[in-house]
């Protein structure tokens, strides 16, 4: 089954430049239906208002971090099935383990390239 | 008179002597003398206590000297001048790189829109180049996070120095009266020393202001 490239994707990062970069890279891969949030709480509100096919989130944000967002998503009966990719500069083993235990589907370490993003999307969503 | 008679206070009597005929004290006389010296201090201190007080006095003098030396380094300048200046410069770096990154991104987006208007081979090359630009632009996010870490470290140093400055308040005030301030030092600098590199946006003059300044000399 092929991936629906028109599915809504929510990208979350407190650096607007980073949101712009991820949006452009997603566009190049063919995903054009992208919304943005600048922290976990804003993202959570958007997730409860609209059905998304994927969340791509930074970790280090305030007031709600990416990890807290992930935990909220996994604890919410309606949201718990949404695929979640963490994109972060936090690259210590304990970070990855923590995210995994919280239910992350994949993990991208910044700085990353388009090939890595494509590979992780394929791993989470299926062949692109 | 030197070497003469009775020391009434100590109660030790010695015969009058002259020149090399002076007879040294014997052991019992010295013990008596020392014991009476100690008794004469009227506080009933033991030898061990006197030693302790001497050590404490030495320690107090050492601490006073150390405080004076630290105060002479003007640690209050670190909190009042250097740390704010450093964090201001770092904030300016983040702003400047963010602005530059957005300009680069906008240019790359314009190039990407042209892909459809050129032939396939050229379009593909343009697409790859644009992707590389997008990837490279993520440096700004990483640099920003690293700079934030440095700012946190500087704030930690600032807190420690502030504690030190509070502890040495009086010493520093005394030193500041005798040492030239940062501004006074800057004023005293020769022309070659006035270069400060790029100014913060709040401090910098605009080109229009500089033009107006130059024109005012005409």
mmCIF file of C-alpha atoms in Angstrom:
data_model
loop_
_atom_site.group_PDB
_atom_site.id
_atom_site.type_symbol
_atom_site.label_atom_id
_atom_site.label_comp_id
_atom_site.label_asym_id
_atom_site.label_seq_id
_atom_site.Cartn_x
_atom_site.Cartn_y
_atom_site.Cartn_z
ATOM 1 C CA UNK A 1 0.000 0.000 0.000
ATOM 2 C CA UNK A 2 1.477 3.349 -1.038
ATOM 3 C CA UNK A 3 1.833 6.298 1.256
ATOM 4 C CA UNK A 4 -0.759 9.033 0.944
ATOM 5 C CA UNK A 5 1.456 12.040 0.300
ATOM 6 C CA UNK A 6 -1.441 14.385 0.839
ATOM 7 C CA UNK A 7 -1.868 13.342 4.470
ATOM 8 C CA UNK A 8 -1.529 16.183 6.996
ATOM 9 C CA UNK A 9 1.832 16.299 8.762
ATOM 10 C CA UNK A 10 2.500 18.384 11.871
ATOM 11 C CA UNK A 11 6.046 19.694 12.353
ATOM 12 C CA UNK A 12 7.009 21.110 15.749
ATOM 13 C CA UNK A 13 10.093 23.226 16.493
ATOM 14 C CA UNK A 14 10.774 26.461 18.365
ATOM 15 C CA UNK A 15 13.235 27.574 15.660
ATOM 16 C CA UNK A 16 11.162 28.967 12.830
ATOM 17 C CA UNK A 17 14.085 28.531 10.448
ATOM 18 C CA UNK A 18 14.127 24.831 11.264
ATOM 19 C CA UNK A 19 10.384 24.582 10.565
ATOM 20 C CA UNK A 20 11.042 26.197 7.205
ATOM 21 C CA UNK A 21 13.862 23.756 6.432
ATOM 22 C CA UNK A 22 11.814 20.667 7.359
ATOM 23 C CA UNK A 23 8.797 21.961 5.439
ATOM 24 C CA UNK A 24 10.920 22.510 2.306
ATOM 25 C CA UNK A 25 12.567 19.101 2.575
ATOM 26 C CA UNK A 26 9.155 17.427 3.030
ATOM 27 C CA UNK A 27 7.903 19.319 -0.012
ATOM 28 C CA UNK A 28 10.811 17.975 -2.052
ATOM 29 C CA UNK A 29 9.872 14.446 -1.003
ATOM 30 C CA UNK A 30 6.301 15.140 -2.069
ATOM 31 C CA UNK A 31 4.543 16.004 1.211
ATOM 32 C CA UNK A 32 2.844 19.340 0.747
ATOM 33 C CA UNK A 33 0.148 19.275 3.422
ATOM 34 C CA UNK A 34 2.190 20.502 6.380
ATOM 35 C CA UNK A 35 1.183 22.437 9.497
ATOM 36 C CA UNK A 36 3.531 23.983 12.067
ATOM 37 C CA UNK A 37 3.674 24.451 15.844
ATOM 38 C CA UNK A 38 6.385 26.130 17.894
ATOM 39 C CA UNK A 39 6.090 24.099 21.103
ATOM 40 C CA UNK A 40 4.492 20.981 22.533
ATOM 41 C CA UNK A 41 1.356 22.581 23.925
ATOM 42 C CA UNK A 42 0.535 24.303 20.649
ATOM 43 C CA UNK A 43 1.132 21.011 18.848
ATOM 44 C CA UNK A 44 -1.138 19.122 21.240
ATOM 45 C CA UNK A 45 -3.943 21.585 20.629
ATOM 46 C CA UNK A 46 -3.552 21.189 16.854
ATOM 47 C CA UNK A 47 -3.466 17.407 17.172
ATOM 48 C CA UNK A 48 -6.750 17.457 19.091
ATOM 49 C CA UNK A 49 -8.346 19.744 16.517
ATOM 50 C CA UNK A 50 -7.303 17.893 13.376
ATOM 51 C CA UNK A 51 -6.331 14.367 12.380
ATOM 52 C CA UNK A 52 -2.663 14.140 11.376
ATOM 53 C CA UNK A 53 -0.873 11.254 9.697
ATOM 54 C CA UNK A 54 2.530 12.057 11.215
ATOM 55 C CA UNK A 55 4.202 14.270 13.830
ATOM 56 C CA UNK A 56 7.815 15.392 13.376
ATOM 57 C CA UNK A 57 8.938 17.125 16.546
ATOM 58 C CA UNK A 58 11.968 18.755 18.087
ATOM 59 C CA UNK A 59 12.719 17.785 21.709
ATOM 60 C CA UNK A 60 14.122 20.896 23.367
ATOM 61 C CA UNK A 61 11.241 23.406 23.506
ATOM 62 C CA UNK A 62 9.397 25.404 26.163
ATOM 63 C CA UNK A 63 6.977 25.308 27.876
ATOM 64 C CA UNK A 64 6.194 21.772 26.687
ATOM 65 C CA UNK A 65 9.087 19.703 25.349
ATOM 66 C CA UNK A 66 8.907 17.223 22.517
ATOM 67 C CA UNK A 67 9.176 14.335 24.975
ATOM 68 C CA UNK A 68 6.260 15.658 27.029
ATOM 69 C CA UNK A 69 4.270 16.045 23.817
ATOM 70 C CA UNK A 70 5.077 12.461 22.865
ATOM 71 C CA UNK A 71 3.919 11.209 26.288
ATOM 72 C CA UNK A 72 0.694 13.225 26.027
ATOM 73 C CA UNK A 73 0.057 11.818 22.556
ATOM 74 C CA UNK A 74 0.662 8.249 23.661
ATOM 75 C CA UNK A 75 -1.561 8.730 26.709
ATOM 76 C CA UNK A 76 -4.449 10.068 24.635
ATOM 77 C CA UNK A 77 -6.762 7.337 23.372
ATOM 78 C CA UNK A 78 -7.586 9.263 20.194
ATOM 79 C CA UNK A 79 -3.990 10.233 19.382
ATOM 80 C CA UNK A 80 -1.920 7.297 20.564
ATOM 81 C CA UNK A 81 -1.700 5.713 17.098
ATOM 82 C CA UNK A 82 -0.186 8.766 15.360
ATOM 83 C CA UNK A 83 3.358 8.055 14.110
ATOM 84 C CA UNK A 84 5.876 10.274 15.870
ATOM 85 C CA UNK A 85 9.431 11.114 14.735
ATOM 86 C CA UNK A 86 11.749 13.032 17.068
ATOM 87 C CA UNK A 87 14.194 15.395 15.336
ATOM 88 C CA UNK A 88 16.687 16.708 17.846
ATOM 89 C CA UNK A 89 20.268 17.635 18.681
ATOM 90 C CA UNK A 90 19.963 15.506 21.847
ATOM 91 C CA UNK A 91 21.967 12.468 20.842
ATOM 92 C CA UNK A 92 22.964 10.767 24.083
ATOM 93 C CA UNK A 93 22.008 7.153 24.516
ATOM 94 C CA UNK A 94 19.768 7.962 27.481
ATOM 95 C CA UNK A 95 17.836 10.457 25.346
ATOM 96 C CA UNK A 96 17.162 7.903 22.650
ATOM 97 C CA UNK A 97 16.213 5.277 25.250
ATOM 98 C CA UNK A 98 13.883 7.717 26.995
ATOM 99 C CA UNK A 99 12.186 8.638 23.727
ATOM 100 C CA UNK A 100 11.879 4.993 22.756
ATOM 101 C CA UNK A 101 10.327 4.120 26.102
ATOM 102 C CA UNK A 102 7.875 6.987 25.632
ATOM 103 C CA UNK A 103 6.802 5.453 22.328
ATOM 104 C CA UNK A 104 8.681 7.304 19.596
ATOM 105 C CA UNK A 105 8.607 5.638 16.167
ATOM 106 C CA UNK A 106 11.921 7.016 14.963
ATOM 107 C CA UNK A 107 14.657 9.432 15.911
ATOM 108 C CA UNK A 108 16.657 11.844 13.731
ATOM 109 C CA UNK A 109 19.718 13.617 15.090
ATOM 110 C CA UNK A 110 20.371 17.199 13.987
ATOM 111 C CA UNK A 111 22.024 18.219 11.771
ATOM 112 C CA UNK A 112 20.463 15.824 9.287
ATOM 113 C CA UNK A 113 20.162 15.631 5.533
ATOM 114 C CA UNK A 114 17.301 15.019 3.126
ATOM 115 C CA UNK A 115 18.349 11.403 2.572
ATOM 116 C CA UNK A 116 18.090 10.660 6.296
ATOM 117 C CA UNK A 117 14.665 12.287 6.503
ATOM 118 C CA UNK A 118 13.443 10.271 3.512
ATOM 119 C CA UNK A 119 14.828 7.053 5.009
ATOM 120 C CA UNK A 120 13.138 7.647 8.375
ATOM 121 C CA UNK A 121 9.833 8.557 6.727
ATOM 122 C CA UNK A 122 9.974 5.310 4.778
ATOM 123 C CA UNK A 123 10.739 3.371 7.952
ATOM 124 C CA UNK A 124 7.726 4.856 9.711
ATOM 125 C CA UNK A 125 5.195 5.242 6.903
ATOM 126 C CA UNK A 126 6.281 2.609 4.379
ATOM 127 C CA UNK A 127 7.976 2.863 0.977
ATOM 128 C CA UNK A 128 7.746 6.397 -0.444
ATOM 129 C CA UNK B 1 68.933 50.539 82.456
ATOM 130 C CA UNK B 2 69.765 47.561 80.276
ATOM 131 C CA UNK B 3 70.652 44.323 81.998
ATOM 132 C CA UNK B 4 70.044 45.854 85.349
ATOM 133 C CA UNK B 5 68.417 44.973 88.685
ATOM 134 C CA UNK B 6 64.865 43.851 89.352
ATOM 135 C CA UNK B 7 62.031 43.621 86.927
ATOM 136 C CA UNK B 8 59.299 44.451 89.379
ATOM 137 C CA UNK B 9 56.505 43.424 87.162
ATOM 138 C CA UNK B 10 57.931 39.933 86.677
ATOM 139 C CA UNK B 11 59.373 39.700 90.116
ATOM 140 C CA UNK B 12 62.711 38.310 88.910
ATOM 141 C CA UNK B 13 65.697 39.828 90.600
ATOM 142 C CA UNK B 14 69.073 39.957 88.856
ATOM 143 C CA UNK B 15 72.305 41.409 90.141
ATOM 144 C CA UNK B 16 73.589 44.479 88.321
ATOM 145 C CA UNK B 17 75.993 43.504 85.566
ATOM 146 C CA UNK B 18 78.132 45.285 83.102
ATOM 147 C CA UNK B 19 79.534 44.355 79.701
ATOM 148 C CA UNK B 20 80.632 40.739 79.230
ATOM 149 C CA UNK B 21 80.254 39.870 82.875
ATOM 150 C CA UNK B 22 76.496 39.404 82.458
ATOM 151 C CA UNK B 23 75.569 36.010 83.845
ATOM 152 C CA UNK B 24 73.063 34.016 81.769
ATOM 153 C CA UNK B 25 69.762 32.902 83.336
ATOM 154 C CA UNK B 26 69.771 29.315 84.511
ATOM 155 C CA UNK B 27 67.033 26.873 83.565
ATOM 156 C CA UNK B 28 64.906 27.429 86.650
ATOM 157 C CA UNK B 29 65.073 31.181 86.247
ATOM 158 C CA UNK B 30 63.948 30.912 82.579
ATOM 159 C CA UNK B 31 61.041 28.632 83.540
ATOM 160 C CA UNK B 32 60.005 31.019 86.275
ATOM 161 C CA UNK B 33 60.303 33.945 83.905
ATOM 162 C CA UNK B 34 58.206 32.297 81.180
ATOM 163 C CA UNK B 35 55.588 31.187 83.683
ATOM 164 C CA UNK B 36 55.333 34.704 85.059
ATOM 165 C CA UNK B 37 55.158 36.196 81.547
ATOM 166 C CA UNK B 38 52.244 33.942 80.822
ATOM 167 C CA UNK B 39 50.606 34.747 84.146
ATOM 168 C CA UNK B 40 51.135 38.434 83.489
ATOM 169 C CA UNK B 41 48.837 38.199 80.474
ATOM 170 C CA UNK B 42 46.103 38.090 83.086
ATOM 171 C CA UNK B 43 43.809 36.012 80.960
ATOM 172 C CA UNK B 44 45.027 32.713 82.250
ATOM 173 C CA UNK B 45 45.726 31.472 78.709
ATOM 174 C CA UNK B 46 47.605 28.246 78.213
ATOM 175 C CA UNK B 47 50.526 27.963 75.820
ATOM 176 C CA UNK B 48 48.391 25.912 73.463
ATOM 177 C CA UNK B 49 45.727 28.611 73.437
ATOM 178 C CA UNK B 50 48.281 31.300 72.722
ATOM 179 C CA UNK B 51 49.581 29.265 69.785
ATOM 180 C CA UNK B 52 46.035 28.838 68.537
ATOM 181 C CA UNK B 53 45.406 32.582 68.747
ATOM 182 C CA UNK B 54 48.630 33.257 66.871
ATOM 183 C CA UNK B 55 47.574 30.817 64.122
ATOM 184 C CA UNK B 56 44.166 32.453 63.945
ATOM 185 C CA UNK B 57 45.722 35.880 63.769
ATOM 186 C CA UNK B 58 47.992 34.699 60.927
ATOM 187 C CA UNK B 59 45.010 33.185 59.147
ATOM 188 C CA UNK B 60 43.016 36.400 59.529
ATOM 189 C CA UNK B 61 45.888 38.413 58.059
ATOM 190 C CA UNK B 62 46.165 35.951 55.158
ATOM 191 C CA UNK B 63 42.430 36.198 54.439
ATOM 192 C CA UNK B 64 42.554 39.989 54.599
ATOM 193 C CA UNK B 65 45.448 40.019 52.118
ATOM 194 C CA UNK B 66 43.631 37.589 49.801
ATOM 195 C CA UNK B 67 40.459 39.699 49.961
ATOM 196 C CA UNK B 68 42.429 42.809 49.105
ATOM 197 C CA UNK B 69 44.081 41.069 46.150
ATOM 198 C CA UNK B 70 40.760 39.757 44.827
ATOM 199 C CA UNK B 71 39.136 43.156 45.291
ATOM 200 C CA UNK B 72 41.997 44.763 43.358
ATOM 201 C CA UNK B 73 41.000 42.604 40.359
ATOM 202 C CA UNK B 74 37.614 44.425 40.296
ATOM 203 C CA UNK B 75 35.391 41.311 40.154
ATOM 204 C CA UNK B 76 32.317 43.579 40.102
ATOM 205 C CA UNK B 77 33.291 44.539 36.527
ATOM 206 C CA UNK B 78 32.655 40.911 35.502
ATOM 207 C CA UNK B 79 28.992 41.102 36.519
ATOM 208 C CA UNK B 80 28.361 44.701 35.591
ATOM 209 C CA UNK B 81 30.275 44.908 32.311
ATOM 210 C CA UNK B 82 31.839 41.782 30.865
ATOM 211 C CA UNK B 83 29.040 39.227 31.286
ATOM 212 C CA UNK B 84 26.258 41.501 29.932
ATOM 213 C CA UNK B 85 28.547 42.475 27.054
ATOM 214 C CA UNK B 86 29.347 38.843 26.243
ATOM 215 C CA UNK B 87 25.715 37.689 26.371
ATOM 216 C CA UNK B 88 24.697 40.674 24.246
ATOM 217 C CA UNK B 89 27.282 39.735 21.628
ATOM 218 C CA UNK B 90 26.090 36.114 21.643
ATOM 219 C CA UNK B 91 22.456 37.179 21.215
ATOM 220 C CA UNK B 92 23.569 39.346 18.306
ATOM 221 C CA UNK B 93 25.286 36.319 16.719
ATOM 222 C CA UNK B 94 22.053 34.302 16.953
ATOM 223 C CA UNK B 95 20.020 37.146 15.425
ATOM 224 C CA UNK B 96 22.533 37.767 12.639
ATOM 225 C CA UNK B 97 22.843 34.083 11.678
ATOM 226 C CA UNK B 98 19.060 33.667 11.790
ATOM 227 C CA UNK B 99 18.539 36.643 9.488
ATOM 228 C CA UNK B 100 21.273 35.455 7.126
ATOM 229 C CA UNK B 101 19.837 31.938 7.080
ATOM 230 C CA UNK B 102 16.396 33.227 6.187
ATOM 231 C CA UNK B 103 17.830 35.310 3.353
ATOM 232 C CA UNK B 104 19.680 32.242 2.029
ATOM 233 C CA UNK B 105 16.526 30.122 2.375
ATOM 234 C CA UNK B 106 14.456 32.679 0.464
ATOM 235 C CA UNK B 107 17.009 32.720 -2.340
ATOM 236 C CA UNK B 108 17.032 28.918 -2.450
ATOM 237 C CA UNK B 109 13.221 28.817 -2.551
ATOM 238 C CA UNK B 110 13.264 31.216 -5.525
ATOM 239 C CA UNK B 111 15.726 28.942 -7.331
ATOM 240 C CA UNK B 112 13.584 25.904 -6.533
ATOM 241 C CA UNK B 113 10.534 27.549 -8.104
ATOM 242 C CA UNK B 114 12.528 27.926 -11.330
ATOM 243 C CA UNK B 115 13.135 24.188 -11.559
ATOM 244 C CA UNK B 116 9.950 23.633 -13.526
ATOM 245 C CA UNK B 117 10.914 26.244 -16.093
ATOM 246 C CA UNK B 118 14.211 24.662 -17.113
ATOM 247 C CA UNK B 119 14.933 21.358 -18.821
ATOM 248 C CA UNK B 120 14.932 18.153 -16.805
ATOM 249 C CA UNK B 121 18.692 17.707 -16.406
ATOM 250 C CA UNK B 122 19.302 21.275 -15.263
ATOM 251 C CA UNK B 123 16.216 21.137 -13.060
ATOM 252 C CA UNK B 124 17.527 18.037 -11.310
ATOM 253 C CA UNK B 125 20.890 19.700 -10.654
ATOM 254 C CA UNK B 126 19.133 22.795 -9.321
ATOM 255 C CA UNK B 127 16.996 20.593 -7.088
ATOM 256 C CA UNK B 128 20.031 18.840 -5.618
ATOM 257 C CA UNK B 129 21.798 22.137 -5.032
ATOM 258 C CA UNK B 130 18.766 23.592 -3.304
ATOM 259 C CA UNK B 131 18.447 20.515 -1.080
ATOM 260 C CA UNK B 132 22.081 20.916 -0.061
ATOM 261 C CA UNK B 133 21.429 24.559 0.822
ATOM 262 C CA UNK B 134 18.412 23.589 2.968
ATOM 263 C CA UNK B 135 20.460 20.950 4.768
ATOM 264 C CA UNK B 136 23.330 23.339 5.383
ATOM 265 C CA UNK B 137 20.979 25.983 6.766
ATOM 266 C CA UNK B 138 20.217 23.766 9.751
ATOM 267 C CA UNK B 139 23.591 24.916 11.135
ATOM 268 C CA UNK B 140 21.755 27.910 12.527
ATOM 269 C CA UNK B 141 19.597 25.776 14.808
ATOM 270 C CA UNK B 142 22.611 23.855 16.134
ATOM 271 C CA UNK B 143 24.681 27.024 16.547
ATOM 272 C CA UNK B 144 21.794 28.662 18.407
ATOM 273 C CA UNK B 145 21.536 25.753 20.833
ATOM 274 C CA UNK B 146 25.285 25.780 21.452
ATOM 275 C CA UNK B 147 25.260 29.511 22.086
ATOM 276 C CA UNK B 148 22.367 29.068 24.510
ATOM 277 C CA UNK B 149 24.547 26.616 26.450
ATOM 278 C CA UNK B 150 27.354 29.191 26.595
ATOM 279 C CA UNK B 151 24.924 31.848 27.833
ATOM 280 C CA UNK B 152 23.733 29.483 30.592
ATOM 281 C CA UNK B 153 27.381 28.892 31.601
ATOM 282 C CA UNK B 154 28.029 32.640 31.665
ATOM 283 C CA UNK B 155 24.973 33.192 33.855
ATOM 284 C CA UNK B 156 26.305 30.551 36.254
ATOM 285 C CA UNK B 157 29.668 32.343 36.417
ATOM 286 C CA UNK B 158 27.812 35.610 36.928
ATOM 287 C CA UNK B 159 25.953 34.173 39.950
ATOM 288 C CA UNK B 160 29.207 32.942 41.508
ATOM 289 C CA UNK B 161 30.942 36.263 40.936
ATOM 290 C CA UNK B 162 27.967 38.159 42.356
ATOM 291 C CA UNK B 163 28.208 36.058 45.523
ATOM 292 C CA UNK B 164 31.925 36.855 45.723
ATOM 293 C CA UNK B 165 31.302 40.555 45.149
ATOM 294 C CA UNK B 166 28.707 40.599 47.959
ATOM 295 C CA UNK B 167 31.162 38.900 50.303
ATOM 296 C CA UNK B 168 33.874 41.415 49.444
ATOM 297 C CA UNK B 169 31.615 44.451 49.189
ATOM 298 C CA UNK B 170 33.649 46.802 51.395
ATOM 299 C CA UNK B 171 36.991 45.753 49.987
ATOM 300 C CA UNK B 172 35.824 46.298 46.417
ATOM 301 C CA UNK B 173 34.421 49.742 47.216
ATOM 302 C CA UNK B 174 37.773 50.730 48.721
ATOM 303 C CA UNK B 175 39.627 49.395 45.671
ATOM 304 C CA UNK B 176 37.302 51.156 43.248
ATOM 305 C CA UNK B 177 38.214 54.454 44.880
ATOM 306 C CA UNK B 178 41.840 53.933 44.028
ATOM 307 C CA UNK B 179 41.557 51.995 40.730
ATOM 308 C CA UNK B 180 40.400 53.532 37.442
ATOM 309 C CA UNK B 181 37.008 52.320 36.196
ATOM 310 C CA UNK B 182 36.468 50.557 32.884
ATOM 311 C CA UNK B 183 35.307 53.815 31.284
ATOM 312 C CA UNK B 184 38.257 55.737 32.615
ATOM 313 C CA UNK B 185 40.584 53.082 31.278
ATOM 314 C CA UNK B 186 38.862 53.175 27.874
ATOM 315 C CA UNK B 187 39.238 56.943 27.779
ATOM 316 C CA UNK B 188 42.911 56.605 28.487
ATOM 317 C CA UNK B 189 43.431 54.153 25.605
ATOM 318 C CA UNK B 190 45.407 55.177 22.571
ATOM 319 C CA UNK B 191 43.631 55.439 19.211
ATOM 320 C CA UNK B 192 44.787 51.985 18.134
ATOM 321 C CA UNK B 193 42.972 50.490 21.107
ATOM 322 C CA UNK B 194 39.512 51.876 20.378
ATOM 323 C CA UNK B 195 38.571 49.235 17.796
ATOM 324 C CA UNK B 196 35.814 47.049 19.242
ATOM 325 C CA UNK B 197 34.719 45.053 16.194
ATOM 326 C CA UNK B 198 31.076 44.900 15.114
ATOM 327 C CA UNK B 199 28.723 46.852 17.375
ATOM 328 C CA UNK B 200 25.455 45.558 18.766
ATOM 329 C CA UNK B 201 22.415 46.835 16.872
ATOM 330 C CA UNK B 202 21.433 48.970 19.870
ATOM 331 C CA UNK B 203 24.855 50.620 20.012
ATOM 332 C CA UNK B 204 25.705 50.839 16.334
ATOM 333 C CA UNK B 205 25.254 53.944 14.251
ATOM 334 C CA UNK B 206 23.341 53.532 10.991
ATOM 335 C CA UNK B 207 24.949 54.517 7.699
ATOM 336 C CA UNK B 208 22.556 57.480 7.586
ATOM 337 C CA UNK B 209 23.723 58.626 11.036
ATOM 338 C CA UNK B 210 27.361 58.294 9.987
ATOM 339 C CA UNK B 211 26.664 60.220 6.779
ATOM 340 C CA UNK B 212 24.962 62.927 8.822
ATOM 341 C CA UNK B 213 27.900 63.001 11.238
ATOM 342 C CA UNK B 214 30.395 63.352 8.393
ATOM 343 C CA UNK B 215 28.248 66.025 6.772
ATOM 344 C CA UNK B 216 28.227 67.954 10.051
ATOM 345 C CA UNK B 217 31.975 68.510 9.663
ATOM 346 C CA UNK B 218 31.512 70.242 6.299
#
